[in-house]
mmCIF file of C-alpha atoms and ligand atoms in Angstrom:
data_model
loop_
_atom_site.group_PDB
_atom_site.id
_atom_site.type_symbol
_atom_site.label_atom_id
_atom_site.label_comp_id
_atom_site.label_asym_id
_atom_site.label_seq_id
_atom_site.Cartn_x
_atom_site.Cartn_y
_atom_site.Cartn_z
ATOM 1 C CA MET Q 12 0.000 0.000 0.000
ATOM 2 C CA SER Q 13 1.344 3.462 -0.799
ATOM 3 C CA LYS Q 14 2.236 5.677 2.108
ATOM 4 C CA PRO Q 15 0.371 8.952 2.806
ATOM 5 C CA LYS Q 16 2.070 11.945 1.207
ATOM 6 C CA ILE Q 17 3.305 14.742 3.426
ATOM 7 C CA PHE Q 18 5.358 17.898 2.972
ATOM 8 C CA VAL Q 19 7.972 19.304 5.379
ATOM 9 C CA ALA Q 20 7.875 23.030 4.719
ATOM 10 C CA ARG Q 21 11.272 24.035 6.136
ATOM 11 C CA ALA Q 22 14.673 22.443 6.695
ATOM 12 C CA ILE Q 23 14.725 20.293 9.798
ATOM 13 C CA PHE Q 24 16.972 17.802 11.654
ATOM 14 C CA PRO Q 25 17.835 14.885 9.304
ATOM 15 C CA GLU Q 26 16.687 12.380 11.960
ATOM 16 C CA ILE Q 27 13.238 13.951 11.840
ATOM 17 C CA ILE Q 28 13.044 13.326 8.087
ATOM 18 C CA THR Q 29 14.228 9.735 8.648
ATOM 19 C CA ARG Q 30 11.529 9.211 11.254
ATOM 20 C CA LEU Q 31 8.841 10.637 8.983
ATOM 21 C CA GLU Q 32 10.001 8.474 6.071
ATOM 22 C CA GLN Q 33 9.207 5.339 8.073
ATOM 23 C CA HIS Q 34 5.515 6.263 7.838
ATOM 24 C CA PHE Q 35 5.083 8.650 4.947
ATOM 25 C CA ASP Q 36 6.018 9.477 1.392
ATOM 26 C CA VAL Q 37 7.961 12.618 2.338
ATOM 27 C CA GLU Q 38 8.716 15.646 0.200
ATOM 28 C CA SER Q 39 10.865 18.045 2.169
ATOM 29 C CA ASN Q 40 12.346 21.489 1.756
ATOM 30 C CA GLN Q 41 15.755 20.539 3.189
ATOM 31 C CA ASN Q 42 17.397 23.256 1.060
ATOM 32 C CA ASP Q 43 15.218 25.734 2.961
ATOM 33 C CA VAL Q 44 14.100 27.496 -0.193
ATOM 34 C CA THR Q 45 11.809 30.423 0.626
ATOM 35 C CA LEU Q 46 8.366 29.375 -0.583
ATOM 36 C CA SER Q 47 5.774 31.889 -1.708
ATOM 37 C CA LYS Q 48 2.142 31.265 -0.869
ATOM 38 C CA ALA Q 49 1.628 29.948 -4.418
ATOM 39 C CA ASP Q 50 4.653 27.633 -4.046
ATOM 40 C CA LEU Q 51 3.306 26.266 -0.764
ATOM 41 C CA ILE Q 52 -0.102 25.681 -2.319
ATOM 42 C CA GLY Q 53 1.611 23.881 -5.220
ATOM 43 C CA LYS Q 54 3.448 21.622 -2.765
ATOM 44 C CA LEU Q 55 0.345 20.851 -0.701
ATOM 45 C CA LYS Q 56 -2.138 20.089 -3.490
ATOM 46 C CA ASP Q 57 -1.395 16.352 -3.400
ATOM 47 C CA LYS Q 58 -0.453 16.079 0.323
ATOM 48 C CA VAL Q 59 -2.504 14.910 3.286
ATOM 49 C CA GLY Q 60 -0.186 16.379 5.899
ATOM 50 C CA VAL Q 61 2.260 19.230 6.353
ATOM 51 C CA PHE Q 62 4.972 19.856 8.933
ATOM 52 C CA THR Q 63 5.154 23.606 9.512
ATOM 53 C CA THR Q 64 7.498 25.624 11.707
ATOM 54 C CA GLY Q 65 5.377 28.659 12.565
ATOM 55 C CA GLY Q 66 5.929 30.947 9.583
ATOM 56 C CA GLU Q 67 3.729 29.249 6.998
ATOM 57 C CA ARG Q 68 0.287 30.832 6.689
ATOM 58 C CA ILE Q 69 -2.465 28.213 6.526
ATOM 59 C CA ASP Q 70 -5.658 30.061 5.598
ATOM 60 C CA GLU Q 71 -8.863 29.905 3.610
ATOM 61 C CA GLU Q 72 -7.117 30.470 0.268
ATOM 62 C CA LEU Q 73 -4.648 27.638 0.831
ATOM 63 C CA LEU Q 74 -7.220 25.265 2.295
ATOM 64 C CA SER Q 75 -9.632 25.832 -0.611
ATOM 65 C CA ALA Q 76 -6.839 24.951 -3.036
ATOM 66 C CA CYS Q 77 -5.487 21.917 -1.146
ATOM 67 C CA LYS Q 78 -8.476 19.654 -0.790
ATOM 68 C CA GLN Q 79 -6.545 16.546 0.255
ATOM 69 C CA LEU Q 80 -4.945 18.174 3.289
ATOM 70 C CA ARG Q 81 -5.968 16.577 6.607
ATOM 71 C CA ILE Q 82 -3.431 17.847 9.154
ATOM 72 C CA CYS Q 83 -1.035 20.770 9.670
ATOM 73 C CA ALA Q 84 1.413 20.063 12.480
ATOM 74 C CA ASN Q 85 3.161 23.203 13.751
ATOM 75 C CA MET Q 86 6.564 22.842 15.371
ATOM 76 C CA ALA Q 87 5.819 25.848 17.600
ATOM 77 C CA VAL Q 88 3.633 26.517 20.597
ATOM 78 C CA GLY Q 89 2.295 29.708 18.977
ATOM 79 C CA TYR Q 90 -0.016 29.116 16.039
ATOM 80 C CA ASN Q 91 -0.968 32.551 14.780
ATOM 81 C CA ASN Q 92 0.122 31.317 11.316
ATOM 82 C CA PHE Q 93 -2.977 29.082 11.363
ATOM 83 C CA ASP Q 94 -6.512 30.251 10.722
ATOM 84 C CA VAL Q 95 -7.894 27.567 13.027
ATOM 85 C CA ASP Q 96 -11.532 28.428 12.276
ATOM 86 C CA ALA Q 97 -10.944 27.995 8.547
ATOM 87 C CA MET Q 98 -9.092 24.741 9.224
ATOM 88 C CA THR Q 99 -12.024 23.459 11.272
ATOM 89 C CA ARG Q 100 -14.450 24.418 8.495
ATOM 90 C CA HIS Q 101 -12.324 22.473 6.026
ATOM 91 C CA GLY Q 102 -12.000 19.498 8.379
ATOM 92 C CA VAL Q 103 -8.218 19.984 8.668
ATOM 93 C CA LEU Q 104 -6.623 19.189 12.020
ATOM 94 C CA ALA Q 105 -4.305 21.817 13.537
ATOM 95 C CA THR Q 106 -1.699 20.796 16.102
ATOM 96 C CA ASN Q 107 0.984 22.799 17.923
ATOM 97 C CA ALA Q 108 3.978 21.927 20.133
ATOM 98 C CA PRO Q 109 3.316 23.053 23.703
ATOM 99 C CA ASP Q 110 5.007 22.052 26.998
ATOM 100 C CA VAL Q 111 8.242 20.653 25.570
ATOM 101 C CA LEU Q 112 9.647 24.175 25.200
ATOM 102 C CA THR Q 113 8.359 25.757 28.406
ATOM 103 C CA GLU Q 114 11.488 25.669 30.599
ATOM 104 C CA THR Q 115 13.907 26.444 27.758
ATOM 105 C CA THR Q 116 11.838 29.448 26.724
ATOM 106 C CA ALA Q 117 11.482 30.648 30.311
ATOM 107 C CA ASP Q 118 15.291 30.384 30.674
ATOM 108 C CA PHE Q 119 15.691 32.569 27.613
ATOM 109 C CA GLY Q 120 13.107 35.096 28.784
ATOM 110 C CA PHE Q 121 15.063 35.458 31.979
ATOM 111 C CA ALA Q 122 18.377 35.677 30.129
ATOM 112 C CA LEU Q 123 17.001 38.433 27.913
ATOM 113 C CA LEU Q 124 15.660 40.275 30.948
ATOM 114 C CA MET Q 125 19.085 40.124 32.604
ATOM 115 C CA ALA Q 126 20.967 41.099 29.451
ATOM 116 C CA THR Q 127 18.620 44.064 29.045
ATOM 117 C CA ALA Q 128 18.661 45.229 32.664
ATOM 118 C CA ARG Q 129 22.449 44.853 32.977
ATOM 119 C CA ARG Q 130 23.243 46.221 29.487
ATOM 120 C CA ILE Q 131 25.292 43.187 28.557
ATOM 121 C CA THR Q 132 25.205 43.401 24.757
ATOM 122 C CA GLU Q 133 25.550 47.179 24.704
ATOM 123 C CA SER Q 134 28.691 46.976 26.821
ATOM 124 C CA GLU Q 135 30.076 44.119 24.736
ATOM 125 C CA HIS Q 136 29.654 46.133 21.533
ATOM 126 C CA TYR Q 137 31.523 48.996 23.219
ATOM 127 C CA LEU Q 138 34.366 46.707 24.237
ATOM 128 C CA ARG Q 139 34.630 45.005 20.832
ATOM 129 C CA ALA Q 140 34.685 48.398 19.132
ATOM 130 C CA GLY Q 141 37.873 49.183 21.092
ATOM 131 C CA LYS Q 142 36.206 52.002 23.014
ATOM 132 C CA TRP Q 143 37.144 50.675 26.467
ATOM 133 C CA THR Q 144 40.211 52.682 27.338
ATOM 134 C CA LYS Q 145 39.416 53.492 30.947
ATOM 135 C CA TRP Q 146 37.083 52.094 33.656
ATOM 136 C CA SER Q 147 34.649 54.519 35.263
ATOM 137 C CA TYR Q 148 32.238 54.250 38.193
ATOM 138 C CA ASP Q 149 29.057 54.658 36.147
ATOM 139 C CA MET Q 150 30.049 52.695 33.077
ATOM 140 C CA PHE Q 151 27.025 50.770 31.797
ATOM 141 C CA ALA Q 152 25.281 51.062 35.138
ATOM 142 C CA GLY Q 153 21.990 49.281 34.673
ATOM 143 C CA SER Q 154 19.158 48.287 36.967
ATOM 144 C CA ASP Q 155 18.974 45.537 39.556
ATOM 145 C CA VAL Q 156 17.073 42.353 38.868
ATOM 146 C CA HIS Q 157 17.152 40.800 42.353
ATOM 147 C CA GLY Q 158 14.506 42.213 44.640
ATOM 148 C CA ALA Q 159 12.864 44.231 41.830
ATOM 149 C CA THR Q 160 9.227 43.995 40.738
ATOM 150 C CA LEU Q 161 8.798 41.549 37.867
ATOM 151 C CA GLY Q 162 5.673 42.116 35.778
ATOM 152 C CA ILE Q 163 4.407 39.384 33.483
ATOM 153 C CA LEU Q 164 1.774 39.985 30.824
ATOM 154 C CA GLY Q 165 0.362 36.588 29.786
ATOM 155 C CA MET Q 166 0.613 34.026 32.545
ATOM 156 C CA GLY Q 167 0.517 30.702 30.703
ATOM 157 C CA ARG Q 168 3.055 27.946 31.181
ATOM 158 C CA ILE Q 169 6.037 30.034 30.039
ATOM 159 C CA GLY Q 170 4.940 33.071 32.062
ATOM 160 C CA GLN Q 171 4.687 30.867 35.129
ATOM 161 C CA GLY Q 172 8.192 29.522 34.474
ATOM 162 C CA ILE Q 173 9.559 33.062 34.347
ATOM 163 C CA ALA Q 174 7.650 33.993 37.513
ATOM 164 C CA LYS Q 175 9.231 31.076 39.406
ATOM 165 C CA ARG Q 176 12.706 31.985 38.226
ATOM 166 C CA GLY Q 177 12.152 35.552 39.417
ATOM 167 C CA ALA Q 178 10.511 34.721 42.730
ATOM 168 C CA TYR Q 179 12.683 31.798 43.856
ATOM 169 C CA GLY Q 180 15.977 32.600 42.151
ATOM 170 C CA PHE Q 181 16.080 36.368 42.461
ATOM 171 C CA GLY Q 182 13.730 37.252 45.318
ATOM 172 C CA MET Q 183 11.572 39.334 42.973
ATOM 173 C CA ASN Q 184 8.131 40.632 43.786
ATOM 174 C CA VAL Q 185 6.050 39.079 40.970
ATOM 175 C CA VAL Q 186 2.863 40.643 39.612
ATOM 176 C CA TYR Q 187 1.000 39.459 36.539
ATOM 177 C CA HIS Q 188 -1.930 40.231 34.316
ATOM 178 C CA ASN Q 189 -3.704 37.637 32.242
ATOM 179 C CA ARG Q 190 -7.049 37.121 30.482
ATOM 180 C CA SER Q 191 -8.081 35.128 33.550
ATOM 181 C CA LYS Q 192 -6.750 35.076 37.089
ATOM 182 C CA LEU Q 193 -4.902 31.867 37.971
ATOM 183 C CA ASP Q 194 -6.221 29.578 40.689
ATOM 184 C CA ALA Q 195 -4.843 30.206 44.183
ATOM 185 C CA ALA Q 196 -2.578 27.132 44.193
ATOM 186 C CA THR Q 197 -0.883 28.135 40.919
ATOM 187 C CA GLU Q 198 -0.491 31.727 42.121
ATOM 188 C CA ALA Q 199 1.085 30.469 45.344
ATOM 189 C CA ALA Q 200 3.445 28.130 43.445
ATOM 190 C CA CYS Q 201 4.572 31.096 41.320
ATOM 191 C CA LYS Q 202 4.530 33.531 44.269
ATOM 192 C CA ALA Q 203 2.663 35.834 41.908
ATOM 193 C CA ARG Q 204 -0.095 38.376 42.479
ATOM 194 C CA TYR Q 205 -2.794 39.221 39.927
ATOM 195 C CA VAL Q 206 -3.123 42.934 39.121
ATOM 196 C CA SER Q 207 -4.923 45.037 36.516
ATOM 197 C CA LYS Q 208 -3.013 45.760 33.314
ATOM 198 C CA GLU Q 209 -2.732 49.390 34.395
ATOM 199 C CA GLU Q 210 -1.147 48.456 37.740
ATOM 200 C CA LEU Q 211 1.165 46.027 35.986
ATOM 201 C CA LEU Q 212 2.425 48.723 33.623
ATOM 202 C CA LYS Q 213 2.851 51.251 36.410
ATOM 203 C CA THR Q 214 4.588 49.034 38.964
ATOM 204 C CA ALA Q 215 6.848 46.688 36.985
ATOM 205 C CA ASP Q 216 10.572 47.359 37.062
ATOM 206 C CA HIS Q 217 10.939 44.633 34.436
ATOM 207 C CA LEU Q 218 7.965 43.748 32.268
ATOM 208 C CA VAL Q 219 8.026 40.490 30.291
ATOM 209 C CA LEU Q 220 5.477 39.791 27.532
ATOM 210 C CA VAL Q 221 4.488 36.153 27.065
ATOM 211 C CA LEU Q 222 0.931 36.407 25.756
ATOM 212 C CA PRO Q 223 -0.259 34.721 22.552
ATOM 213 C CA TYR Q 224 -0.712 36.860 19.447
ATOM 214 C CA SER Q 225 -4.230 37.357 18.147
ATOM 215 C CA PRO Q 226 -6.027 40.333 16.622
ATOM 216 C CA SER Q 227 -7.068 41.290 20.165
ATOM 217 C CA SER Q 228 -3.463 41.361 21.440
ATOM 218 C CA HIS Q 229 -2.210 43.373 18.426
ATOM 219 C CA HIS Q 230 -0.260 46.344 19.848
ATOM 220 C CA ALA Q 231 -1.207 45.373 23.410
ATOM 221 C CA MET Q 232 1.931 47.423 24.134
ATOM 222 C CA GLY Q 233 1.423 50.571 22.082
ATOM 223 C CA ALA Q 234 2.453 54.164 22.749
ATOM 224 C CA ALA Q 235 -0.211 54.628 25.445
ATOM 225 C CA GLU Q 236 0.798 51.504 27.359
ATOM 226 C CA ILE Q 237 4.537 52.216 27.091
ATOM 227 C CA ALA Q 238 3.830 55.736 28.410
ATOM 228 C CA GLN Q 239 2.462 54.229 31.622
ATOM 229 C CA MET Q 240 5.724 52.398 32.400
ATOM 230 C CA LYS Q 241 8.333 53.773 34.796
ATOM 231 C CA PRO Q 242 11.170 55.690 33.090
ATOM 232 C CA SER Q 243 13.576 53.266 34.796
ATOM 233 C CA ALA Q 244 11.701 50.153 33.574
ATOM 234 C CA THR Q 245 12.747 47.538 31.034
ATOM 235 C CA LEU Q 246 10.449 45.748 28.578
ATOM 236 C CA VAL Q 247 11.096 42.228 27.246
ATOM 237 C CA ASN Q 248 9.115 40.660 24.394
ATOM 238 C CA ILE Q 249 9.482 36.915 23.842
ATOM 239 C CA ALA Q 250 5.850 36.500 22.738
ATOM 240 C CA ARG Q 251 5.227 37.550 19.132
ATOM 241 C CA GLY Q 252 5.952 40.462 16.894
ATOM 242 C CA GLY Q 253 2.904 42.707 16.619
ATOM 243 C CA ILE Q 254 2.158 42.590 20.335
ATOM 244 C CA VAL Q 255 4.484 45.584 20.715
ATOM 245 C CA ASP Q 256 4.183 48.612 18.446
ATOM 246 C CA ASP Q 257 7.866 48.550 17.490
ATOM 247 C CA ALA Q 258 7.842 52.116 16.103
ATOM 248 C CA ALA Q 259 6.352 53.474 19.340
ATOM 249 C CA LEU Q 260 8.837 51.459 21.370
ATOM 250 C CA ALA Q 261 11.804 52.707 19.352
ATOM 251 C CA LEU Q 262 10.707 56.281 19.962
ATOM 252 C CA ALA Q 263 10.236 55.701 23.698
ATOM 253 C CA LEU Q 264 13.689 54.095 23.931
ATOM 254 C CA ARG Q 265 15.321 56.881 21.964
ATOM 255 C CA GLU Q 266 13.720 59.485 24.196
ATOM 256 C CA LYS Q 267 14.650 57.413 27.295
ATOM 257 C CA ARG Q 268 11.004 57.283 28.370
ATOM 258 C CA ILE Q 269 11.787 53.710 29.409
ATOM 259 C CA ALA Q 270 15.305 52.517 30.202
ATOM 260 C CA ALA Q 271 15.751 49.573 27.862
ATOM 261 C CA ALA Q 272 14.117 46.734 25.964
ATOM 262 C CA GLY Q 273 14.961 43.150 25.030
ATOM 263 C CA LEU Q 274 13.259 41.843 21.907
ATOM 264 C CA ASP Q 275 13.310 38.320 20.494
ATOM 265 C CA VAL Q 276 10.328 38.865 18.181
ATOM 266 C CA PHE Q 277 9.446 41.663 15.782
ATOM 267 C CA GLU Q 278 6.595 43.026 13.721
ATOM 268 C CA GLY Q 279 7.133 41.698 10.182
ATOM 269 C CA GLU Q 280 10.204 39.612 11.163
ATOM 270 C CA PRO Q 281 12.758 38.769 9.917
ATOM 271 C CA LYS Q 282 12.622 42.468 9.069
ATOM 272 C CA VAL Q 283 13.405 44.627 12.086
ATOM 273 C CA HIS Q 284 12.218 48.210 12.466
ATOM 274 C CA PRO Q 285 15.268 50.225 11.283
ATOM 275 C CA ASP Q 286 15.140 52.549 14.293
ATOM 276 C CA LEU Q 287 15.625 49.615 16.665
ATOM 277 C CA LEU Q 288 18.896 48.777 14.914
ATOM 278 C CA THR Q 289 20.433 52.138 15.716
ATOM 279 C CA ILE Q 290 19.331 52.510 19.338
ATOM 280 C CA PRO Q 291 21.867 51.310 21.926
ATOM 281 C CA ASN Q 292 19.468 50.509 24.787
ATOM 282 C CA VAL Q 293 17.808 47.532 23.161
ATOM 283 C CA VAL Q 294 18.960 43.905 23.057
ATOM 284 C CA LEU Q 295 17.913 42.203 19.811
ATOM 285 C CA THR Q 296 17.829 38.454 19.151
ATOM 286 C CA PRO Q 297 16.427 36.608 16.097
ATOM 287 C CA HIS Q 298 13.457 34.668 17.544
ATOM 288 C CA ILE Q 299 15.548 32.080 19.384
ATOM 289 C CA ALA Q 300 13.783 31.723 22.747
ATOM 290 C CA SER Q 301 13.210 27.974 22.304
ATOM 291 C CA ALA Q 302 16.498 27.375 20.498
ATOM 292 C CA THR Q 303 18.401 24.648 22.281
ATOM 293 C CA VAL Q 304 19.101 21.454 20.375
ATOM 294 C CA PRO Q 305 17.186 19.145 22.764
ATOM 295 C CA THR Q 306 14.161 21.456 22.847
ATOM 296 C CA ARG Q 307 14.021 22.060 19.093
ATOM 297 C CA LEU Q 308 14.294 18.272 18.624
ATOM 298 C CA ALA Q 309 11.505 17.691 21.139
ATOM 299 C CA MET Q 310 9.301 20.254 19.362
ATOM 300 C CA ALA Q 311 9.964 18.642 15.980
ATOM 301 C CA ASN Q 312 9.318 15.163 17.388
ATOM 302 C CA LEU Q 313 6.024 16.329 18.857
ATOM 303 C CA ALA Q 314 4.936 17.604 15.434
ATOM 304 C CA VAL Q 315 5.933 14.207 13.992
ATOM 305 C CA ASP Q 316 4.010 12.396 16.766
ATOM 306 C CA ASN Q 317 0.928 14.358 15.754
ATOM 307 C CA LEU Q 318 1.342 13.534 12.057
ATOM 308 C CA ILE Q 319 1.872 9.817 12.712
ATOM 309 C CA SER Q 320 -0.857 9.586 15.292
ATOM 310 C CA TYR Q 321 -3.465 11.341 13.161
ATOM 311 C CA LEU Q 322 -2.656 9.919 9.756
ATOM 312 C CA THR Q 323 -2.237 6.328 10.968
ATOM 313 C CA LYS Q 324 -4.565 6.111 14.007
ATOM 314 C CA ASN Q 325 -6.953 9.077 13.681
ATOM 315 C CA LYS Q 326 -5.733 10.431 17.036
ATOM 316 C CA ALA Q 327 -3.663 13.473 17.953
ATOM 317 C CA VAL Q 328 -1.358 14.353 20.825
ATOM 318 C CA THR Q 329 -1.830 18.136 20.950
ATOM 319 C CA PRO Q 330 -4.827 19.046 18.779
ATOM 320 C CA LEU Q 331 -6.021 22.654 18.583
ATOM 321 C CA ASN Q 332 -9.352 21.825 16.950
ATOM 322 C CA PRO Q 333 -10.146 18.312 18.251
ATOM 323 C CA SER Q 334 -13.710 18.499 16.903
ATOM 324 C CA VAL Q 335 -12.207 17.680 13.513
ATOM 325 C CA ILE Q 336 -11.101 14.285 14.835
ATOM 326 C CA ALA Q 337 -14.500 13.469 16.247
ATOM 327 C CA THR Q 338 -16.226 14.119 12.917
ATOM 328 C CA LYS Q 339 -13.962 11.771 10.925
HETATM 329 C C1 LIG W 407 7.987 30.026 19.081
HETATM 330 O O1 LIG W 407 7.893 31.202 18.928
HETATM 331 C C2 LIG W 407 6.872 29.170 19.334
HETATM 332 O O2 LIG W 407 5.726 29.629 19.261
HETATM 333 O O3 LIG W 407 7.098 27.988 19.609
#
């Protein structure tokens, strides 16, 4: 019997391709060619499954053109590249890759917070440029992390991981805002207190964004929200580009209306707002919060688990629209 046909949309670990080939007829983009929407549609017309990595837009147009498609397995916890409602209408299963990246991503969020607060990359650039000729008492003086107020916007699994690092590791006073307040046991485990968004913005010394992107969180940190932050505060975005208004942030940083920012995600990435590239008080990284080899492998394997499970057993490990399974 012929194997189901799937497409792997981006280059991935060779062992992941080998694993997929045991179950599927695999076409892969191991050369990592940039595919236009039309190219992706062309690839998916005769496929029942696709392995995506978070950047491939799966929407009405694509689904209408790719009638054989049954599952899109995202190797990312975020899935704003999927129009899940359209996928449900077309009977296409959507899966993401939660949990396996939580601790790694929380580590990175904390690292970015520390690099931002303590001006680590800014001072390294200075040193590498040969500008360090003399030590001085106020050189790259930043702000303290220990004992400071840590604000978290979006208190899911990763937010909770960051809260614990702050509370237990650094004696921080943790406040958070979320769509819904956490139960008392989870709040106690994170040593975190629920506050309004306004109080969060006003009280945080370090504000970390970990909320999912959706049209309702677009520019959740715009000019008005940034204006409510303390002038000494730092802002860290490891969530998604588009949650912060990057132009408004660049202006606030340039005018020192907040002290510094750490950004792993950008509006329209991999393009970065040109102003951010010229401002010293911002740490910039290319969307790498989950990037350790074991975690990226675990994320890829979870996407593979979903493809195998659904296409061979009509089950899924981490479905986003499980009603599709029930109707098959
Ligand atoms: C990365 O950004 C992810 O959503 O997994």
